Amino acid sequence: MPRFESMDGFEHSIQKPSTRKIWIIAIILAIVAFVIGILLGRYAICSTSSESSSVTEAPQKDGVFLPGVPDSLIQDAELSIRDTLLKSIDNKNIEKYLSRLTEKPHIAGSVEDEDLAEYIRQFWLDVGFDEVQMAPYDILLSYPDMDNPNFIEVLDGSEQIIYRTPIEEDVLTPGKNNTEGIPPFNAYSPKGIVEGNLVYVNYGRVEDYIELQKAGINVTGCVAISRYGRIFRGSKVDIAQKHGAIGLILFSDPSDYAVDGQNVYPDDWWLPGSGAQRGTIFTGGGDPLTPGYPATEYAYRYGESEVKPPLPKIPAHPIGYTVARELLINMTGDEVPDKWRGGINITYRYGPGFIDNNWKIRMNISTTNVRKNSTNVIGFIKGKIEPDRYILFGNHRDAWVYGAIDPSSGTAVMMETSRALAALVKSGKWRPRRSIVFCSWAAEEYGLIGSTEWVEEYIKNLKERAVAYLNIDISVEGTDTLRSKTTPLLYRAVYEATKMVENPNPEEVTAGRKSVYDTWLYNRPWTINNQSHNLPQMESMGSGSDYAPILQRAGVTSVDFRYTYDKKAYNISGYPLYHSQYETFYAVKNIIDPDFEYHGAVAKVGVELARSLADSLIIPFNVSDYAWSLENLRVAFDKENGDKMRAKIENYDDLEKVIQHFDRAADEFGERMKNVDKNNPILTRLINDQLVLLEKAFLDPAGLPMRPLKKHMVIAESAYDSYASSSFPGLVDLLFEIEKATDPDKRWEQIKQHFAVILHTILSAASTLRDVTAFHT
């Protein structure tokens, strides 16, 4: 099967050379050696007296590095290329691609998803990519049994059915029918039948179960029912399981998914009553059976009972709020507090059980795990000067149903971005300095599987050669402003790219905000630790998309960007149609972005960011922003945990000292970078290598406590919510509910050990910024 190592396309053959050929080669080598000797005598001698102790000395007057070196080796990016690329983005193309991508449901492992993989492969070949590869993996996926579908029942004391949930969502889109997609389910739910009393657990967070305990409610042996939102659904299942629940029902409450009441899809973007959110409940990442290694034909596979983190042990199933009403309205128990009340017009009660205490809830779950092939598509535009340095640009392809927003809005934008870049290369007018690698990831919805397996297979290449990763999961979920999750090195590059893109909102332009950056700054000014900054807000990276394995395992600095909705007006966890049957091309074309102007704006941000990273002589990373970010993280952590840490950790204040040390190293590096001799390709490569190494220096081989495959010591999601990032995540996880730990002293020893690792990691990262022969601290 074709793999990444074939990128250069070399062919090898072995022949016995003739004597005549040997003599010819010998004569040529002698002539070359003679010429080199003359050149060395001419140039090396004159430069001897001007040697400097610094490897980043100021430019020589003549600007010559070596005779015969092509000018392109030291040329910076041509800014005229930026304008050409931005003008070439065509919104109509994006609309056309999205229509094609969403014709059929394309869940991972399906024939339809593999057909789309071939469609994208052929598209990239047609637009002129240098090479396109297919990378299939044999992975564990999960599907409901269509002959024995999942459902939930309410039974009376005689086991008679009082109510049974519908199997499918209502058909509300013209031209669509229920036979096209798989009904709502939660991937990796164990199959089985469970029966018991029903308990309402709000959002199913740890703090919600604490509230239940205070109210005297015991969930053990009961089926829990939880609202979607606030935290990752897999975390909800894990928490319910730990509190003794035998099953979990998940529903989309109207307070989060249908705020405007009856004004729902297909008339608006709000979720209709039958809409249910599909999704994985596995809390790990990658193929469950091959953790840490690629799921290829030679892989060792663990049994399903041996998987770590373990596969879910209790069944789970999603329902719509119309169905949830039928269950909740009949519940008994005390009324819940105001903050637990949702948007269904009923009295929300804790339970356990129903008004008729003979009634029980029964879950009938048939979901089964099965091994299947799922294929990444990897396309290459090779770099002219540094083909061994990669700018990765990715989006996942699989969807729970039609996926017009997640992920196909991103797929369509990536396709148009790749077309624009490839067309310019094909014209002969330009080729990027570094390689641009486009990635159509497989099986992201099941737990970032395609990207994780590819990173695991090529981890050695990526750690050494990958410069940055640009991720577009969803390109447009609203039309208010840009939203960017970004590692600190890329802050400035993203800001500069958005300044170059015209504002797609004419009302904003009329108000004087002419660029994407202007509206972003106006709508999302950045406040950190109660201090305002004249910058647009950057969000931290959790584990919600394919950037996670690329950052966590390979240490590649990353960004995920999209246009989003007004989060001040709508206090909701995500766009309402998320992972439902109603996430259709119709919704995008008729409700969200009819003229695809915002899709086009995201494509322009992507193409400019890719161009800048791939073509700039010096990679546009800003190391000072990393120092600034570390201090912000420290202040935030100290505010929440400083008193506890100082009481137990004698050298806790050393965290501030090592960050100050990093800050000084960043400043010194910035000066050397500013003064580097750009006529010397060796010195520019040296600076660039230090820039690329910095993110990787924050990885620790042992990983985070309890999560060895999460390697980044500063940026990672919380162990208790895979979507959310946290400051110094290993410390935060160890401190979580430490007062309830069975052995607090042992936990504090773990904290002390991990704290020492963090200090070492920051100092080590600082050392990578020093002059290359400076090994002192």
mmCIF file of C-alpha atoms in Angstrom, residues 279-280 398-399 442-449:
data_model
loop_
_atom_site.group_PDB
_atom_site.id
_atom_site.type_symbol
_atom_site.label_atom_id
_atom_site.label_comp_id
_atom_site.label_asym_id
_atom_site.label_seq_id
_atom_site.Cartn_x
_atom_site.Cartn_y
_atom_site.Cartn_z
ATOM 1 C CA GLY A 279 -21.296 11.070 18.512
ATOM 2 C CA THR A 280 -18.586 8.905 19.984
ATOM 3 C CA ASP A 398 -16.323 11.534 7.543
ATOM 4 C CA ALA A 399 -19.686 12.682 8.915
ATOM 5 C CA ALA A 442 -10.647 9.540 7.961
ATOM 6 C CA ALA A 443 -12.788 8.581 10.974
ATOM 7 C CA GLU A 444 -12.304 11.777 12.976
ATOM 8 C CA GLU A 445 -15.792 11.511 14.435
ATOM 9 C CA TYR A 446 -14.912 8.244 16.160
ATOM 10 C CA GLY A 447 -12.016 9.819 18.059
ATOM 11 C CA LEU A 448 -9.542 11.511 15.688
ATOM 12 C CA ILE A 449 -8.593 8.119 14.311
#
